[in-house]
XYZ file of C-alpha atoms in Angstrom:
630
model
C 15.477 -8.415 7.489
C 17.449 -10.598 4.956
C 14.875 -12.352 3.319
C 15.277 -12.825 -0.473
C 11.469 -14.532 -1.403
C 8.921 -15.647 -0.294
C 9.937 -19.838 -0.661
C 11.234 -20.034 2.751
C 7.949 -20.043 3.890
C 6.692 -23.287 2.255
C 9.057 -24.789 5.232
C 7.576 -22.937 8.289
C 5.657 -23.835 10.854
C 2.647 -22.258 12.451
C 4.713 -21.232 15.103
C 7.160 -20.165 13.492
C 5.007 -17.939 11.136
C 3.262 -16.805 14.052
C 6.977 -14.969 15.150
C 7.188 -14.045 12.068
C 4.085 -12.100 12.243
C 5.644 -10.198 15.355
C 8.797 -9.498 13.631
C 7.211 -8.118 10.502
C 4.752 -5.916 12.760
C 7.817 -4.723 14.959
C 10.038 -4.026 12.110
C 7.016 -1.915 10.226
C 6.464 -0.077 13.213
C 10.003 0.991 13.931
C 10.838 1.680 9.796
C 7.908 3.773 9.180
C 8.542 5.716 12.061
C 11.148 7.628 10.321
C 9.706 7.089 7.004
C 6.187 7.418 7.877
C 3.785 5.888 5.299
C 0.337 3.661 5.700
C 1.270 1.699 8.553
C -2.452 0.957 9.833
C -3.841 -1.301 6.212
C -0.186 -3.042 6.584
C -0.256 -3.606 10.171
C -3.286 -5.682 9.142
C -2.350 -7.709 6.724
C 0.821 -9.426 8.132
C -0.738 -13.539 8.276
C -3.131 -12.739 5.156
C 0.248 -11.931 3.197
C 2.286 -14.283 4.543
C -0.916 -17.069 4.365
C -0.988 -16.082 0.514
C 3.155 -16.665 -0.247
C 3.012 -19.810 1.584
C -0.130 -21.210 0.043
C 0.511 -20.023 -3.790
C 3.711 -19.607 -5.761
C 4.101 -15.753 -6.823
C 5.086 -14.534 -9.160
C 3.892 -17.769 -11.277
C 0.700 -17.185 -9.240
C -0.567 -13.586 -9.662
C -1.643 -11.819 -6.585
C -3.065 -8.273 -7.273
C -3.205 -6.125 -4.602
C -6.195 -3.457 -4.493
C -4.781 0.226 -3.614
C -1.841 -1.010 -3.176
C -0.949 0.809 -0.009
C -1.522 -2.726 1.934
C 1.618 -3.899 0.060
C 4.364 -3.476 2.210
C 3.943 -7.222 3.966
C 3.916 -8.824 0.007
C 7.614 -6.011 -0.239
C 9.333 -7.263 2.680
C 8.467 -11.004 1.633
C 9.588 -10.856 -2.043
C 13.206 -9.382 -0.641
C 12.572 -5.693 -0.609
C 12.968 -4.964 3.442
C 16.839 -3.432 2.864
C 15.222 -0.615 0.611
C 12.455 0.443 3.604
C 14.699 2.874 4.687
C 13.866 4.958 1.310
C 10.255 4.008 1.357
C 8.296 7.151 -0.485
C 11.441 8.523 -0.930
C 12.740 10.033 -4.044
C 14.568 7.402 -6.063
C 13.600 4.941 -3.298
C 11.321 2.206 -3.109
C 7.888 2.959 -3.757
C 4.562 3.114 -1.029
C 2.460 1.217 -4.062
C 2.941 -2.308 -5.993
C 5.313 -1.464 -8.796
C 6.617 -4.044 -11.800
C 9.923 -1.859 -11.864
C 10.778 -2.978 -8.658
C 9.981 -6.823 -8.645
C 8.585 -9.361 -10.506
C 6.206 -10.542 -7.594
C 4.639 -6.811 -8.593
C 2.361 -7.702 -11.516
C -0.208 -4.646 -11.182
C 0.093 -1.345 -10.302
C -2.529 0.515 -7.579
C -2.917 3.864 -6.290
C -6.609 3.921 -7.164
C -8.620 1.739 -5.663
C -11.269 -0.627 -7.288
C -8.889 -1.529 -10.489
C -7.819 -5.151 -8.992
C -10.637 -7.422 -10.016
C -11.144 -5.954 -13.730
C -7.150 -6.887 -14.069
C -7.138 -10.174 -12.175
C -10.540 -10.737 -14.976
C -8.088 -9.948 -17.837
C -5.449 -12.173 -16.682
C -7.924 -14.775 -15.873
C -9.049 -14.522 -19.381
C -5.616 -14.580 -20.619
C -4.655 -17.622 -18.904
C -7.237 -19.646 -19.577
C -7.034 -18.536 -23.628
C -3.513 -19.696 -23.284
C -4.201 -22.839 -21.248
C -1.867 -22.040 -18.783
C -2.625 -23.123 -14.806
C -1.520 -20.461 -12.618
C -4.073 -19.193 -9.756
C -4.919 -15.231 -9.794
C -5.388 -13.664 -6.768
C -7.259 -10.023 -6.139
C -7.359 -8.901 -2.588
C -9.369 -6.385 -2.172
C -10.083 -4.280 0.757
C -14.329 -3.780 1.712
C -13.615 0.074 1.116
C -12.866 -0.592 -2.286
C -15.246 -3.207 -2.957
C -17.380 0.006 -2.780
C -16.163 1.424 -6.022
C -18.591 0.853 -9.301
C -15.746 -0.461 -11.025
C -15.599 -3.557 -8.887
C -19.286 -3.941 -9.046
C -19.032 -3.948 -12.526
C -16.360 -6.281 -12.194
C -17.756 -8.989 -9.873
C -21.081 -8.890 -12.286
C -18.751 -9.740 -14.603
C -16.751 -12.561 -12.965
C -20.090 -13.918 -11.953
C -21.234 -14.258 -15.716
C -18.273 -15.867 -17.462
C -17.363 -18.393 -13.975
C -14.158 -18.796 -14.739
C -11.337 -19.968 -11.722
C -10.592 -17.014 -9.687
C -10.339 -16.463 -5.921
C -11.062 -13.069 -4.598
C -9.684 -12.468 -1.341
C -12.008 -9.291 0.464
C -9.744 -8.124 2.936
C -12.429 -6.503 5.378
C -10.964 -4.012 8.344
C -14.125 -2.466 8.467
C -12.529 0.700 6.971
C -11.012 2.166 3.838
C -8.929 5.242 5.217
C -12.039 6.668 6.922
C -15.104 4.409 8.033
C -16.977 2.787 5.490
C -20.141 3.999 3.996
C -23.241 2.436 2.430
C -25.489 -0.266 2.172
C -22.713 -2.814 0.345
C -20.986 -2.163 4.219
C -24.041 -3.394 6.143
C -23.747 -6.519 3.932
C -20.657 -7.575 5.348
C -21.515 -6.508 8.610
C -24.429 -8.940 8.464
C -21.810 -11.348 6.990
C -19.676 -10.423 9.838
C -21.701 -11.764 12.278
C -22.657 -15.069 10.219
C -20.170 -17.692 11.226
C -18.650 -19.676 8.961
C -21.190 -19.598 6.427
C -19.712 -22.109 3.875
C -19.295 -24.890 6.454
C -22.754 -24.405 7.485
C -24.268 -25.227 3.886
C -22.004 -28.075 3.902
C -23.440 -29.658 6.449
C -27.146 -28.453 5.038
C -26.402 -30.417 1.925
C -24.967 -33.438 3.575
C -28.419 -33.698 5.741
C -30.677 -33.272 2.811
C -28.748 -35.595 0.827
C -29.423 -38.197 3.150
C -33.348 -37.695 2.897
C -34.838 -40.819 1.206
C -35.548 -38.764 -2.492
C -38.937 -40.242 -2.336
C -40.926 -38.440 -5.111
C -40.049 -35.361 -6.949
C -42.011 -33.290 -4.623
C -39.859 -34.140 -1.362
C -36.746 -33.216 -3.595
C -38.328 -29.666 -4.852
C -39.257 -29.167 -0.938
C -35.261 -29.753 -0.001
C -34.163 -27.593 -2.249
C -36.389 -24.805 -0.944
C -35.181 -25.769 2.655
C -31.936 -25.357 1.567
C -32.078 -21.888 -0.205
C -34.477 -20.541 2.207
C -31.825 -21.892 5.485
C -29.296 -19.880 3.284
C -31.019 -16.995 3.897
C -31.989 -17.764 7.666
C -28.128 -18.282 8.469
C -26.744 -15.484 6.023
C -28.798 -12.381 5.366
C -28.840 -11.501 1.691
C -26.000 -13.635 0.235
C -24.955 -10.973 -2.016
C -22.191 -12.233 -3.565
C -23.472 -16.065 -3.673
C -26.266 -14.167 -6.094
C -23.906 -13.251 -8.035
C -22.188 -16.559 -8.915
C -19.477 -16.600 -6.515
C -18.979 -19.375 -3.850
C -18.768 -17.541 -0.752
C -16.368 -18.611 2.100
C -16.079 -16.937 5.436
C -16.225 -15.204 7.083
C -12.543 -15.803 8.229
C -10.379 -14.808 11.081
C -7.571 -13.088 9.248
C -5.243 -13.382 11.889
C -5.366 -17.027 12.248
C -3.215 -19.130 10.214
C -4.949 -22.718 11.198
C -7.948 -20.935 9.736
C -6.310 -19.098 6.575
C -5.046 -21.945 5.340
C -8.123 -23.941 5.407
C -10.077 -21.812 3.887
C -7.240 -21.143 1.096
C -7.120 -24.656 0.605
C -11.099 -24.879 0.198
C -10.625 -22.373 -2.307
C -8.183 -23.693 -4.450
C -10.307 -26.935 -5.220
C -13.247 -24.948 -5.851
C -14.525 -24.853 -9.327
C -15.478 -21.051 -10.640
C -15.317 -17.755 -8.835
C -14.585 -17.893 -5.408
C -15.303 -15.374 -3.211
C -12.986 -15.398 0.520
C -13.906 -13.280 2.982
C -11.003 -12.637 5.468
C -12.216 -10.293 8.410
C -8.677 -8.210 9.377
C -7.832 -5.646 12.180
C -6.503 -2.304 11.093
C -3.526 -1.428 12.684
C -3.025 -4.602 14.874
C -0.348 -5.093 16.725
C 0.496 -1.215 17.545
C -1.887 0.522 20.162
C -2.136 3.800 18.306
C -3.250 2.482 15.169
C -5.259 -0.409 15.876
C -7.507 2.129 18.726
C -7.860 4.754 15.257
C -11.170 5.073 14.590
C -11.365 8.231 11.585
C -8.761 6.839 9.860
C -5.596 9.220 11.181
C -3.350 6.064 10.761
C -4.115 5.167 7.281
C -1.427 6.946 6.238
C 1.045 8.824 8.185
C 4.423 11.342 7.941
C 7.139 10.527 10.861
C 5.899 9.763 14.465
C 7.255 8.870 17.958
C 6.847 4.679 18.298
C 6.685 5.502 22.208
C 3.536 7.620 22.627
C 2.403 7.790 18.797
C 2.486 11.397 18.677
C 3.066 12.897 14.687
C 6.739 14.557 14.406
C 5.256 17.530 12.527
C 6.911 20.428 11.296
C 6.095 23.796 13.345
C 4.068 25.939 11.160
C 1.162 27.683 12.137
C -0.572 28.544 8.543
C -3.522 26.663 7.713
C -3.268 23.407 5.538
C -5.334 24.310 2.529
C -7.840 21.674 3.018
C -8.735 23.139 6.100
C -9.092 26.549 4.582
C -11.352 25.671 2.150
C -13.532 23.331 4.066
C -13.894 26.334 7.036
C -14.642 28.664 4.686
C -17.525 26.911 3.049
C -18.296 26.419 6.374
C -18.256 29.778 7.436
C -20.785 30.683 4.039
C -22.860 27.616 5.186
C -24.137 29.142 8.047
C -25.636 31.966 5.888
C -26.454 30.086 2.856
C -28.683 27.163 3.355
C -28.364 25.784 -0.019
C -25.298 24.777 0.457
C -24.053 21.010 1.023
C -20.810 19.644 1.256
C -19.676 15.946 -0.428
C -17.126 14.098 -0.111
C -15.950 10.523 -2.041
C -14.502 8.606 1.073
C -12.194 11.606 2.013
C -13.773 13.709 4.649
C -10.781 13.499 6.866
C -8.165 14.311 4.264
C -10.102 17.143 2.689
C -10.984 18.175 6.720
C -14.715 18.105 6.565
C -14.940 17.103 9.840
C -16.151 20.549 11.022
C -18.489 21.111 8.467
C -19.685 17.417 8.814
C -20.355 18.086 12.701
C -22.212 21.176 11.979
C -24.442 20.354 9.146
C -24.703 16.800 9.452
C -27.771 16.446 6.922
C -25.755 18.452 4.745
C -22.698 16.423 4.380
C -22.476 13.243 2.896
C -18.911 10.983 2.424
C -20.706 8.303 -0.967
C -17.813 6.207 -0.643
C -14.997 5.152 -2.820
C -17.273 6.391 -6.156
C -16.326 9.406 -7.898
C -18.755 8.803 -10.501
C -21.179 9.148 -8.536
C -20.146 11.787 -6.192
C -20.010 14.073 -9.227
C -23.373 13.776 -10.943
C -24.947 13.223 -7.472
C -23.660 16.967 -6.946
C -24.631 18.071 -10.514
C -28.190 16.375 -9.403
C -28.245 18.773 -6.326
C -27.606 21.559 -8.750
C -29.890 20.878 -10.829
C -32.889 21.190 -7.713
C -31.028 24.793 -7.009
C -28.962 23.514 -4.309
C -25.158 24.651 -3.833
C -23.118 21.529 -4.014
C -19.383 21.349 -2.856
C -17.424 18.458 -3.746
C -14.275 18.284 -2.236
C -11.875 15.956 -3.610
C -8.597 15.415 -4.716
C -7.543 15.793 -8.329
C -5.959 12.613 -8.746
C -9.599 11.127 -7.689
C -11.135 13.979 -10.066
C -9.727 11.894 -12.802
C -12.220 8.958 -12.139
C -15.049 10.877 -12.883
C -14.405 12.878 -15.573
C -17.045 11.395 -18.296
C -19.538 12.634 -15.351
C -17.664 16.305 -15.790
C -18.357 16.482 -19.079
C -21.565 14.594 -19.756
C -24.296 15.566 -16.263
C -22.107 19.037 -14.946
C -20.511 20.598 -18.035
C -22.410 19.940 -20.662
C -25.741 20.888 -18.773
C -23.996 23.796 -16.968
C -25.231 22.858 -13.840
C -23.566 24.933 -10.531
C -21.147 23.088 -9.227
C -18.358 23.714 -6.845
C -15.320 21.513 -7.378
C -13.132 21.897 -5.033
C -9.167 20.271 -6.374
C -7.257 19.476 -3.572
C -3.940 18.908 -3.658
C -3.214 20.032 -7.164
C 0.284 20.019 -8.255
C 2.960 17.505 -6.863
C 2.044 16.062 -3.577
C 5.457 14.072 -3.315
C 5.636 10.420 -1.097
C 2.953 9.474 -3.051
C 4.119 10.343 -6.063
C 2.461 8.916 -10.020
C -0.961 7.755 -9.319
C -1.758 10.868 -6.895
C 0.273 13.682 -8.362
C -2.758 16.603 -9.123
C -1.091 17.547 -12.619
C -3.460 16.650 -14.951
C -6.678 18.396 -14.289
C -6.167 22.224 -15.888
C -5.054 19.732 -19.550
C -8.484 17.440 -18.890
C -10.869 20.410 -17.396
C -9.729 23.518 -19.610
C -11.022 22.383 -22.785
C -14.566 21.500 -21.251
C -17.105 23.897 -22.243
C -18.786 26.132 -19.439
C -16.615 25.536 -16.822
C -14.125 28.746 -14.661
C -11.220 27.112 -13.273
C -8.886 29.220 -10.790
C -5.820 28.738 -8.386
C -5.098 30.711 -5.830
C -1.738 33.071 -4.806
C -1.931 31.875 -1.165
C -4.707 31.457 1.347
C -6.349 35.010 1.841
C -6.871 34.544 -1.605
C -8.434 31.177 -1.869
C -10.768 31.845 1.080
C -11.987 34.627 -1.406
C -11.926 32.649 -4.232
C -14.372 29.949 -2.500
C -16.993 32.733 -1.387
C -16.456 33.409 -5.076
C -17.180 30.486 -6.683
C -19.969 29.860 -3.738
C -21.929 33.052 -5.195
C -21.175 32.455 -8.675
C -24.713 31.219 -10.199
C -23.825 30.885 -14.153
C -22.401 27.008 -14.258
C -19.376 24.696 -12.727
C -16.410 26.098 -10.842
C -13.333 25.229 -9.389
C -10.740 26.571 -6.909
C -7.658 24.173 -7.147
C -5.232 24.175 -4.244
C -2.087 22.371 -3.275
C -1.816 19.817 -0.373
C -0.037 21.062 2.743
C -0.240 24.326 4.462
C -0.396 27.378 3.210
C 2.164 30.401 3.485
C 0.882 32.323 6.991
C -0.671 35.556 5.438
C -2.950 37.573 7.251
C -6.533 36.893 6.295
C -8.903 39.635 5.885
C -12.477 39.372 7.922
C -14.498 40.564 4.755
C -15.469 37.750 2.288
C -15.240 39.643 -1.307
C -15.817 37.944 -5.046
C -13.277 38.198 -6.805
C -14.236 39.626 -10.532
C -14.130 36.326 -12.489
C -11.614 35.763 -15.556
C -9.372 39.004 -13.959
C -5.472 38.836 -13.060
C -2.789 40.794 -11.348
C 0.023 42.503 -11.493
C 2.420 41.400 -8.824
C 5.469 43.227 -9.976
C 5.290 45.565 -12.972
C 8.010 45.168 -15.644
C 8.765 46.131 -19.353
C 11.632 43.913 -20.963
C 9.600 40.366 -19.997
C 6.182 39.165 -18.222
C 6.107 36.207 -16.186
C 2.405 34.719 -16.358
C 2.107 31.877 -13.439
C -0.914 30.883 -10.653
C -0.787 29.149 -7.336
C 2.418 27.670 -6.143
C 4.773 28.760 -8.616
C 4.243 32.619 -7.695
C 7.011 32.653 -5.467
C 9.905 31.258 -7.734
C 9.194 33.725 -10.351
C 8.822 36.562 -7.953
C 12.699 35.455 -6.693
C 13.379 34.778 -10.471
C 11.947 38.210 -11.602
C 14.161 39.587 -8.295
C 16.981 38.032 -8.860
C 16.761 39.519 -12.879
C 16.909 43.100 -11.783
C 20.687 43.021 -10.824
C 20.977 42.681 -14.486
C 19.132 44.926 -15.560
C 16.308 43.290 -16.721
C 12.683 44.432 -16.085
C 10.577 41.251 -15.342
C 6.776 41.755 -15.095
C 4.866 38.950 -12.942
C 1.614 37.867 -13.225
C -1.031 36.472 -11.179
C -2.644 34.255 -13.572
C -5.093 32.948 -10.401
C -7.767 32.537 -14.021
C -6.937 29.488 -15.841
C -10.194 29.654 -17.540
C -11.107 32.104 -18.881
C -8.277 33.816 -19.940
C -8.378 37.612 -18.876
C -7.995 38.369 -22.988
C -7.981 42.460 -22.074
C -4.571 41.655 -20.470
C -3.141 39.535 -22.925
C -3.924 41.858 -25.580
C -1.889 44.690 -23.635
C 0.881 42.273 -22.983
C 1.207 40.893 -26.658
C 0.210 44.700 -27.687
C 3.355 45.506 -26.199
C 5.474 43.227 -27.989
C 7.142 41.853 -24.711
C 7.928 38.208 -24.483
C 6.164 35.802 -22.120
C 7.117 32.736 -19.732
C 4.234 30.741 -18.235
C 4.838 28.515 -15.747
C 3.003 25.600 -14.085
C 3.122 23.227 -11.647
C 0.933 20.887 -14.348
C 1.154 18.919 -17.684
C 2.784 20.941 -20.363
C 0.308 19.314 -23.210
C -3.109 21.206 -22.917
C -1.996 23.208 -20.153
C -1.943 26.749 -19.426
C 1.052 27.962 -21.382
C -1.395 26.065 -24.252
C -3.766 28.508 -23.422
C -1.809 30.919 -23.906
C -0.607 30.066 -27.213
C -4.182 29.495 -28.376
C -4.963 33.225 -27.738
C -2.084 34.476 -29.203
C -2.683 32.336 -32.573
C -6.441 32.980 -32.285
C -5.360 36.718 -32.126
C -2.960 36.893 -35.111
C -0.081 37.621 -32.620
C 2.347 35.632 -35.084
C 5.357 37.928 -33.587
C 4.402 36.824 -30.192
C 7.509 35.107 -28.187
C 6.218 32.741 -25.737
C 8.289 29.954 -23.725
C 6.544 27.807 -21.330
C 7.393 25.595 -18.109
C 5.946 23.208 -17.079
C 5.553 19.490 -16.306
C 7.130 17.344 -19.400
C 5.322 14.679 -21.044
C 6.212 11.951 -18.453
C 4.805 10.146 -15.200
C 6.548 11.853 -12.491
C 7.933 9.383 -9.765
C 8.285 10.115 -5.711
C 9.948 11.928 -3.709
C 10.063 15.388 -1.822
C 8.466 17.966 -3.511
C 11.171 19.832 -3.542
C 13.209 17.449 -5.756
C 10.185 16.712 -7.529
C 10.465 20.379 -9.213
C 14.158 20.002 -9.230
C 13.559 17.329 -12.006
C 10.926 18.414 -13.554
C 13.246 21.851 -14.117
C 10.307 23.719 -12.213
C 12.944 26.295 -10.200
C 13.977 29.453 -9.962
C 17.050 28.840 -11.948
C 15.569 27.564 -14.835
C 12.734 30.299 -15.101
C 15.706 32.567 -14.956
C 17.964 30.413 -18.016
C 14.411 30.623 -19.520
C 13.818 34.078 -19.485
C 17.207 34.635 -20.723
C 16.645 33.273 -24.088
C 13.367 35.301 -24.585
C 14.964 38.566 -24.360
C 18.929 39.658 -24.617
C 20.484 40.382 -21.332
C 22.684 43.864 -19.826
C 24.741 43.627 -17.399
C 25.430 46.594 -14.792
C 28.142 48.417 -14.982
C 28.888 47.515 -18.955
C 28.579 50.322 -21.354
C 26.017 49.873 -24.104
C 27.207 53.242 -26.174
């Protein structure tokens, strides 16, 4: 596709957007084939998009989309199709609204719930500067969940300023929607066009002869109480908004109407614009638990997934099984989930104990100190969710599970680089923003035998808040043992003795500095390594033998440098009065890491083999076989 911007548009007909529809939908379908990506939200949201460019003028108009994984449609309209063949790719064009790339990008989403406070603070800005451009949230129902929004459309309500929110509602955020907010709108759903309706209701009681004050009071009465007949609980009407819809987001004659309406309409308006999820492709738009959200590579003909062959278990599914497995045993125990139960494979568990699970929605917040309430009645909450998501409810960490030292189970998926996605999902923040938290044992595991011991252990540990981080993907195809066994909590391992250097790492960086430590020994140089699966606490009886010893240490994580692990480490050894101690640490730099493969990720980030081994040679002089030291 050639197109530069979105003006071309203002010239179209119906019919002609109409074909472009199809041609947008076909060329998504064949691009993120070999890309993959989330072709299901984009696949609905081809007229609403192109609706929006034709009817306002971005980027002097401002249209913010929510999570922005429902971008691609705005991309391929503001000239960005050439670039789809590196969508997600490293140094490619990115799966999420960002200003870097284009001007028509003013906000940047990978969380969802964030679009109406910003569209509020440009709203506010605008209006403070007297300027007249239109802002434009669209927001998907899934999101509309989060408390942010809430606390955002309160807001809007109050100050009734010009906005126009534009709920995009496919029924679904990446799985089905939850709640009571999502029987609101399917009530609305099933309303008609609700605005048209109170048109009409006005226009017939405005025609009553206003004979006495009485007969007027009685109209008005008639006319909230018919509200209510024709829309069940007009939620957002109560909260200051002028409701349209709901619309047929698929229909242009309609979209434009309705946009139209909107635009004259004095204060916060709120446009309800009922998509389909996937429309347009047969595998998608049939995908009822969300599997085409967000996909890898797949076969356009029959839909299948072109998966690599590997037949270890993806770490999600490890975890969920085996607090499965300890379910079935341990009735306390009760799995949540914050509008992930398909990506953190809870499916199983959800199917089994089905008043046991429960998916809250898009709200962290409240996922966390709803477990931390479970713990507190002596139940044995598991909270599985990602650590990029963690993020959103940390205040809850701190304030209703830490700081009361309540038992709960976090469990981090994918921690560490997680690639396509790349800045706003990358898991390398949480060991900085949970290791300095009082009362709380935070581990990683060496591969998956481990980890399934690891969650029996933190599923028996009774004495506060826990967590077992793990990377996304599968894991590396070790045997697992049948016997559950807790794991001694605060202790490491030796992986590979050594004298001349120790190697302290966790999780995913265990193999690159066993092949580092390896690769050392044809020089002569004895490299211990470390299985540091206890990033909190410390185990302080092996540090003091290592430091004891005098031998120099490299830590290395696939996390923040600042606060991390290696800064653990160099709090003991201060703490301890090792001022002799040599320590050099790896680690993620003090940056926002972009997309790309994982592999390249670490490439950049100088998280390799090589550069543990140009580390290590600093720390400690090198001999080389063969030489003569006499």
């Amino acid at each position: 596709m050639s197109i530069k911007n979105p003006k071309f548009l203002k010239n179209l007909s119906n019919d002609e957007l109409e074909q472009l529809s199809a041609d947008i939908r076909h060329f998504l379908i064949q691009q993120l084939s070999k890309t993959g990506g989330h072709i299901g939200p984009n696949l609905g949201v081809v007229e609403l998009t192109i609706a929006l460019h034709k009817e306002f003028d971005s980027p002097k108009d401002k249209i913010i989309w929510d999570v922005g994984h429902q971008s691609y449609v705005h991309k391929i309209l503001t000239g960005r199709a050439e670039q789809f063949d590196t969508l997600r790719q490293y140094k490619g064009l990115s799966g999420f609204p960002k200003r870097a790339e284009s001007e028509h990008d003013v906000w940047e989403t990978g969380h969802s719930s964030t679009s109406l406070s910003a569209a509020m603070g440009m709203v506010i800005a605008r209006d403070l500067k007297r300027t007249n451009e239109y802002i434009i949230p669209v927001i998907g129902d899934g999101a509309l969940t989060g408390g942010m929004a809430l606390e955002a459309l309160n807001h809007i309500g109050h100050e009734q300023k010009d906005i126009i929110v534009v709920l995009n509602d496919n029924e679904m955020s990446i799985a089905p929607n939850v709640g009571a907010l999502h029987n609101i709108l399917g009530r609305l759903r099933t309303a008609g066009k609700y605005h048209w309706v109170k048109d009409e209701l006005e226009y017939l009681l405005k025609k009553i002869p206003a004979v006495g004050g009485k007969l007027a009071q009685t109209a008005e009465r008639v006319k909230d109480s018919l509200k209510y007949f024709f829309v069940s609980g007009m939620f957002f009407e109560e909260l200051g908004f002028t409701y349209l819809g709901p619309v047929d987001g698929h229909n242009f004659n309609d979209l434009f109407e309705n946009l139209r309406y909107a635009k004259k309409t004095k204060g916060p308006v709120l446009l309800h614009v009922i998509t389909k999820k996937g429309k347009g492709y047969l595998p998608a738009e049939s995908d009822k638990v969300g599997t085409w959200h967000g996909t890898g590579p797949y076969k356009i003909e029959t839909g299948d997934f072109v998966k690599p062959k590997n037949t270890a278990p993806s770490w999600s599914g490890l975890v969920s099984e085996t607090v499965r497995k300890i379910a079935r045993e341990d009735k306390r125990i009760v799995a949540i989930t914050p509008a992930m139960p398909v990506g953190s494979k809870l499916e199983g568990f959800r199917e089994e104990f089905p008043d046991r699970m429960f998916d809250v929605g898009i709200a962290e917040q409240h996922a966390v100190t709803l477990a931390a309430g479970l713990a507190q009645a002596k139940m044995k909450p598991f909270l599985a969710i990602y650590s990029t998501f963690l993020q959103r409810g940390y205040d809850q960490i701190v304030h209703d599970v830490c700081r009361q030292n309540l038992n709960v189970f976090f469990g981090i998926d994918r921690a560490g680089l997680v690639g396509a996605d790349g800045e706003t999902h990358h898991g390398v923040f949480d060991i900085a923003f949970l290791r300095h938290v009082p009362n709380i044992v935070l581990m990683m595991p060496k591969d998956e035998n481990e980890g399934q011991h690891m969650v029996y252990t933190a599923l028996k540990y009774d004495d506060g808040p826990i967590a077992v981080r793990y990377p996304r993907g599968n894991g590396l195809g070790v045997p697992l043992d049948k016997q559950l066994k807790e794991i001694p909590i605060g202790t490491w391992e030796v992986l590979k003795d050594g004298s001349d250097v120790c190697i302290l790492t966790f999780g995913t960086t265990i193999g690159m500095a066993l092949e580092a430590a390896n690769e050392l020994e044809d020089r002569d140089l004895s490299v211990r390594v470390v299985n540091a699966r206890f990033i909190k606490p410390l185990d302080e009886q092996m540090l003091h033998g290592i430091f004891s010893e005098n031998i120099p240490v490299l830590t290395i994580e696939e996390a923040v440098l600042q606060g991390g692990f290696g800064s653990a480490v160099l709090e003991f050894a201060s703490q301890h009065n090792y001022e002799h101690a040599k320590i050099k640490r790896m680690g993620i730099p003090d940056t926002f890491v972009e997309h790309g493969s994982v592999t390249k990720l670490l490439k950049e980030v100088q998280l390799t083999k090589e550069a543990a081994i140009d580390s290590i040679l600093t720390l400690t002089p090198v001999k080389e076989k063969g030489m003569n030291y006499g």
